[in-house]
Coordinates of C-alpha atoms in Angstrom, one line a residue:
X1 CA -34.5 24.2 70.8
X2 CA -34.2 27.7 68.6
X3 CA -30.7 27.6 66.7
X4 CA -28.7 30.2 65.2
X5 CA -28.1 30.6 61.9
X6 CA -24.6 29.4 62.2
X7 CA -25.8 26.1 63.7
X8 CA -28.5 25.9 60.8
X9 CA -25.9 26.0 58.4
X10 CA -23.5 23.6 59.8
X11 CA -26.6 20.8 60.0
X12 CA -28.1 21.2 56.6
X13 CA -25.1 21.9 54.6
X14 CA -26.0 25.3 53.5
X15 CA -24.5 28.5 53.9
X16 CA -26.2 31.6 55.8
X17 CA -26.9 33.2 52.3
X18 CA -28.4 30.4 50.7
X19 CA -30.8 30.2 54.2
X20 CA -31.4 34.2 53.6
X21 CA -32.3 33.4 50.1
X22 CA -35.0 30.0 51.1
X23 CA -36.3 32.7 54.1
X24 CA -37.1 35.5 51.7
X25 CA -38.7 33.2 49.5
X26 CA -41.0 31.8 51.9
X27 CA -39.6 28.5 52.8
X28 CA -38.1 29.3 56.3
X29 CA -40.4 31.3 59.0
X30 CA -37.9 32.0 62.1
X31 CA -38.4 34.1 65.0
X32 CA -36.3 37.4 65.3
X33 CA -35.3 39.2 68.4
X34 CA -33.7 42.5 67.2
X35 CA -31.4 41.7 64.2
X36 CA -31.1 38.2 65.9
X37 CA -32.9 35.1 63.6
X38 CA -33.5 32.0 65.9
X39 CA -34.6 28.7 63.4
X40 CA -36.8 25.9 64.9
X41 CA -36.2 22.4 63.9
X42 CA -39.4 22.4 61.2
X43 CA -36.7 25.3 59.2
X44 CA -33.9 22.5 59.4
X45 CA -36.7 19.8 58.4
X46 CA -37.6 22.3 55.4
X47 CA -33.7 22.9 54.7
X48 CA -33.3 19.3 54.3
X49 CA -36.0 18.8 51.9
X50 CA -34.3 21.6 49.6
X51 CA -30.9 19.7 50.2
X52 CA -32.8 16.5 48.5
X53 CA -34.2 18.9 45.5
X54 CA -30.4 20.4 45.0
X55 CA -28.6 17.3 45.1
X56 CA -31.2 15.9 42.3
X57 CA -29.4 19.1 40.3
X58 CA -32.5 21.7 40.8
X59 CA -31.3 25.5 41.0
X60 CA -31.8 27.4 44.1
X61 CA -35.2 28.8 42.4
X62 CA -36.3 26.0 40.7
X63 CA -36.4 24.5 44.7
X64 CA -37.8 27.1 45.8
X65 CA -40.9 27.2 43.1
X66 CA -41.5 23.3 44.2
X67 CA -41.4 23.2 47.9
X68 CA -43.4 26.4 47.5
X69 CA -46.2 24.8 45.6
X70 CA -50.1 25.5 46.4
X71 CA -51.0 22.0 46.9
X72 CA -50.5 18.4 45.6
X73 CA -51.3 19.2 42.0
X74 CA -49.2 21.8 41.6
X75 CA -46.5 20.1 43.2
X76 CA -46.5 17.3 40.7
X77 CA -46.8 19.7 37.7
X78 CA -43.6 21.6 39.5
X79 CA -41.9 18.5 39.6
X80 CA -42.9 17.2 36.2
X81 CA -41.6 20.8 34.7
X82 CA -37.9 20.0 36.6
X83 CA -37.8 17.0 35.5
X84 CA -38.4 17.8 31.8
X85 CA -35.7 20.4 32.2
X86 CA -33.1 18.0 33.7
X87 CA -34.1 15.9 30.8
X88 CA -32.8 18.4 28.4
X89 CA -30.1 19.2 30.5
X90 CA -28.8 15.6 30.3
X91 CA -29.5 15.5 26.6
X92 CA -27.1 18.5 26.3
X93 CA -24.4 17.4 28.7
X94 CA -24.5 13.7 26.6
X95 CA -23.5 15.7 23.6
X96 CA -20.9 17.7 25.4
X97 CA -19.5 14.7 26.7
X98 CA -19.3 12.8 22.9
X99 CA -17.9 15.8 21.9
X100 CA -14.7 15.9 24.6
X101 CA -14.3 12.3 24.1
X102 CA -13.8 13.1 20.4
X103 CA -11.1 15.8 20.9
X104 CA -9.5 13.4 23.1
X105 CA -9.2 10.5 20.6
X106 CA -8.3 12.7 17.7
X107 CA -4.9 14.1 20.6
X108 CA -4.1 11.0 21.1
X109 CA -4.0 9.4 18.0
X110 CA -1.5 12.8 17.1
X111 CA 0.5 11.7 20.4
X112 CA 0.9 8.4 19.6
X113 CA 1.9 9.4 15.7
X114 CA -0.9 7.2 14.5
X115 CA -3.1 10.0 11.7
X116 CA -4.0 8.2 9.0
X117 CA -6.1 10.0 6.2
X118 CA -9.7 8.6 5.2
X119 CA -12.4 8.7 3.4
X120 CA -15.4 10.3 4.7
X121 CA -18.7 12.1 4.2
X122 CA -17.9 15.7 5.9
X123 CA -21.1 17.3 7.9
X124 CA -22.2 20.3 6.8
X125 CA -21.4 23.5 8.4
X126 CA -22.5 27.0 8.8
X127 CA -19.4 29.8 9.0
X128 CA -19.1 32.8 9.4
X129 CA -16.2 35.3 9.0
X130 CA -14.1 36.5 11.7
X131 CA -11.0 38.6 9.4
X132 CA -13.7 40.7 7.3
X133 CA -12.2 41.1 4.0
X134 CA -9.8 44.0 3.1
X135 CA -5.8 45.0 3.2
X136 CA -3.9 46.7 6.3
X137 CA -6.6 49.3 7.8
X138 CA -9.2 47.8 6.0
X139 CA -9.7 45.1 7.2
X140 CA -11.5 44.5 10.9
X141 CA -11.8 42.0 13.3
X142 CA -15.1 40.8 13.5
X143 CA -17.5 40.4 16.7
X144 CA -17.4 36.8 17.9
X145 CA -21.0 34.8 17.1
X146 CA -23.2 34.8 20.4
X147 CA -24.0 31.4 21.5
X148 CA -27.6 32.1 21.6
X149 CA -27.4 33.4 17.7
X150 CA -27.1 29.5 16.1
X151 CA -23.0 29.4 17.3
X152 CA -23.6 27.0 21.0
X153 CA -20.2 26.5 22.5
X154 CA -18.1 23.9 23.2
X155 CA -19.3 22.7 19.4
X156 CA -18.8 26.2 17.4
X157 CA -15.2 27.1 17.0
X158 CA -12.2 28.2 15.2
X159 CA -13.1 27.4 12.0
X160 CA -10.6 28.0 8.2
X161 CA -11.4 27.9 5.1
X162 CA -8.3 26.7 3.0
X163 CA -7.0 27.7 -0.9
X164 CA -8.5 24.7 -3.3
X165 CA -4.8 24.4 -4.4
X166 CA -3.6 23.4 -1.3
X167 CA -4.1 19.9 -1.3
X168 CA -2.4 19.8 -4.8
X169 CA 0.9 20.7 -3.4
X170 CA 1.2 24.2 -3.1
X171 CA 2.5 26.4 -0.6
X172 CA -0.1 29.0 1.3
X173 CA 0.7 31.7 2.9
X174 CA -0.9 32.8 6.3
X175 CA -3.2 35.8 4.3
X176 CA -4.6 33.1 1.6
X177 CA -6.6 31.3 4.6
X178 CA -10.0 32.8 5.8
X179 CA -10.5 32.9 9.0
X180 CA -13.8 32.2 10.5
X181 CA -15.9 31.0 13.6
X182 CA -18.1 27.6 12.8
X183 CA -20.4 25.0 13.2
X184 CA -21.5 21.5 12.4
X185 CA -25.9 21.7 11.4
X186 CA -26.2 18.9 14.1
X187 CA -25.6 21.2 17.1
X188 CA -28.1 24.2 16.1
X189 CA -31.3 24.2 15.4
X190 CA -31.9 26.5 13.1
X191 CA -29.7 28.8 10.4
X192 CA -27.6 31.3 12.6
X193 CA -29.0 34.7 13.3
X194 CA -25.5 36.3 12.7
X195 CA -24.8 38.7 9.5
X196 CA -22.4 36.9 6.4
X197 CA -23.2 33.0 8.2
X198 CA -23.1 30.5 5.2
X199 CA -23.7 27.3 4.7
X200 CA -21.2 24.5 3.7
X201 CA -22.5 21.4 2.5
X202 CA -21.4 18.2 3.4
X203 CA -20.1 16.0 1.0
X204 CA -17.3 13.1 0.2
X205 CA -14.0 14.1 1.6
X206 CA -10.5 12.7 2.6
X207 CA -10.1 13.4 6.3
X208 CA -6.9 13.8 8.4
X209 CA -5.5 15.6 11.7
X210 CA -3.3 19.1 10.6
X211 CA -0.7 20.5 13.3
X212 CA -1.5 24.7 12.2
X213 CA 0.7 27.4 13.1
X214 CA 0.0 30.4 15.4
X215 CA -0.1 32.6 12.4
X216 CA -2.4 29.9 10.7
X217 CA -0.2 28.7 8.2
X218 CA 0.5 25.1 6.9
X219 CA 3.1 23.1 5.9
X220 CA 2.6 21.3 3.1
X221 CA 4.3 18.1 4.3
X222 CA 1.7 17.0 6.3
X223 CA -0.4 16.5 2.8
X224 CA 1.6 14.0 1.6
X225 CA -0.4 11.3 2.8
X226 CA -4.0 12.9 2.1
X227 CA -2.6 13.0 -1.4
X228 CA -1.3 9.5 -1.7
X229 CA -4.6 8.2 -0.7
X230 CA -6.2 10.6 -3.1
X231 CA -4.0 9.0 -6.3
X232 CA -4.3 5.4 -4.8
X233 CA -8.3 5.5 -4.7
X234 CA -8.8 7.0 -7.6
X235 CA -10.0 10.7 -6.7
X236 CA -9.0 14.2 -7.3
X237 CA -9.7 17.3 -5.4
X238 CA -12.8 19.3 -6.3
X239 CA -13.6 21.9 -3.7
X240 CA -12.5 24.8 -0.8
X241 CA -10.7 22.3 2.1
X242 CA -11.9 23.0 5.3
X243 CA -10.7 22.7 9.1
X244 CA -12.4 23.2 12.6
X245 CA -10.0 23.3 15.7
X246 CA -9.8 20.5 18.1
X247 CA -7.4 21.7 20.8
X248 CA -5.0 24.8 20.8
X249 CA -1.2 24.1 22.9
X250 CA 0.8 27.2 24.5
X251 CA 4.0 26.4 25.1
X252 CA 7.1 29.1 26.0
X253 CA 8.4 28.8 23.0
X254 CA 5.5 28.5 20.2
X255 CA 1.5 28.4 20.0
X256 CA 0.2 26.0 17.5
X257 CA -3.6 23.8 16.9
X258 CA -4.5 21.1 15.6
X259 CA -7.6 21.0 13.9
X260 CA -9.7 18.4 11.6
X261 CA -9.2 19.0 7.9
X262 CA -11.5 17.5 5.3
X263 CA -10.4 17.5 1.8
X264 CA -13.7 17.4 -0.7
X265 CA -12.7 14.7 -3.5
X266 CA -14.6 12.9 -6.3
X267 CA -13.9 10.4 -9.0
X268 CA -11.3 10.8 -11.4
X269 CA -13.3 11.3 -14.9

């Protein structure tokens, strides 16, 4: 029996734009009387099939261009192409997924009041500016990287570049800190495609957890420890600190980060 195009979508799942959009591309053949569609059961089979294809995480197109293949061959070269794309896709999503897992250990080892400096090897980064250089008028906000220019979000972000004396115990203002937008190398392929992008090296480095102010300043309290373990294992500070935001809070009252800070370090001579 002929069915509407309301009873279509109530058995398949889909709505009547998603069945306008599988009819104009080909899939669905019903019969019209005026600007009346009526849908045989062989539509609803078809509908079904593109149910299957969506629910396996194919786009809209990507189930039209299978269930619209020539013949057997090109069916399994359509479905071969999906599936190396969902492949990727997975690969991507398994990163994004090590990635949230790590913001969420990092907040709540600063809820439960357990950061501890370390001692690591810091990846290497590339950074970019955000504050361009200058005093008052001079100075400009800078465009945010695109994504598709080496900076892929969730992984680029929020990323400052600290005094060297710092970590020895003095005090920095909001103005000495240079703010910038950055990246670890693991998560781009290739050097950014975005004007000023450096590279920072990875190299030996005390790690910790800093709590940084809406106006990005520091205090220098929470060194103390970083600087203990620096004098109890034998090291000394020898580069620019660096720190690349975890999480941001809003609260009424006050807007604050916390971020990951590595401190480069070598040997005492």
């Amino acid at each position: 029996k002929p069915m509407k195009i309301g009873t279509l979508s109530r058995m398949t799942g889909f709505s009547a734009s998603g069945i306008r959009f599988y009819e104009e591309a080909g899939l669905l053949h019903p019969e019209r009387e005026g600007t009346y569609r009526s849908y045989s059961v062989s539509d609803a089979a078809r509908l079904l099939d593109c149910r299957n294809l969506r629910e396996c995480g194919c786009s809209m197109k990507e189930t039209a261009g299978i269930l619209c293949a020539g013949d057997e061959a090109e069916l399994a070269g359509a479905l071969e192409d999906y599936c190396d794309r969902l492949a990727q896709r997975l690969e991507w999503e398994q990163k994004v997924e090590q990635h949230a897992r790590a913001r969420a250990h990092a907040i709540a080892l600063v809820a439960a009041g357990r950061v501890e400096p370390s001692l690591c090897t810091r990846p290497g980064f590339y950074w970019c500016p955000l504050v361009m250089p200058g005093k008052g008028a001079a100075a400009r906000q800078a465009a945010l990287p695109d994504p598709e220019e080496g900076y892929p979000i969730p992984f680029a972000d929020s990323t400052l570049l600290l005094p060297e004396s710092f970590p020895k115990g003095d005090r920095i203002a909001a103005q000495e800190v240079q703010v910038g937008y950055g990246v670890q190398r693991c998560y781009t392929a290739a050097f950014p495609a975005v004007p000023q992008t450096v590279l920072i090296p990875g190299g030996h480095c005390i790690h910790t957890i800093l709590r940084i102010n809406d106006d990005f300043s520091i205090s220098t309290e929470q060194m103390e420890p970083v600087r203990k373990m620096a004098e109890r294992e034998g090291l000394v500070f020898s580069g620019q600190p660096l720190t690349h935001r975890i999480v941001s809070l809003y609260r009424e009252t006050e807007t604050f980060r916390y971020d990951d800070a590595w401190f480069p370090v070598e040997k005492k001579a």
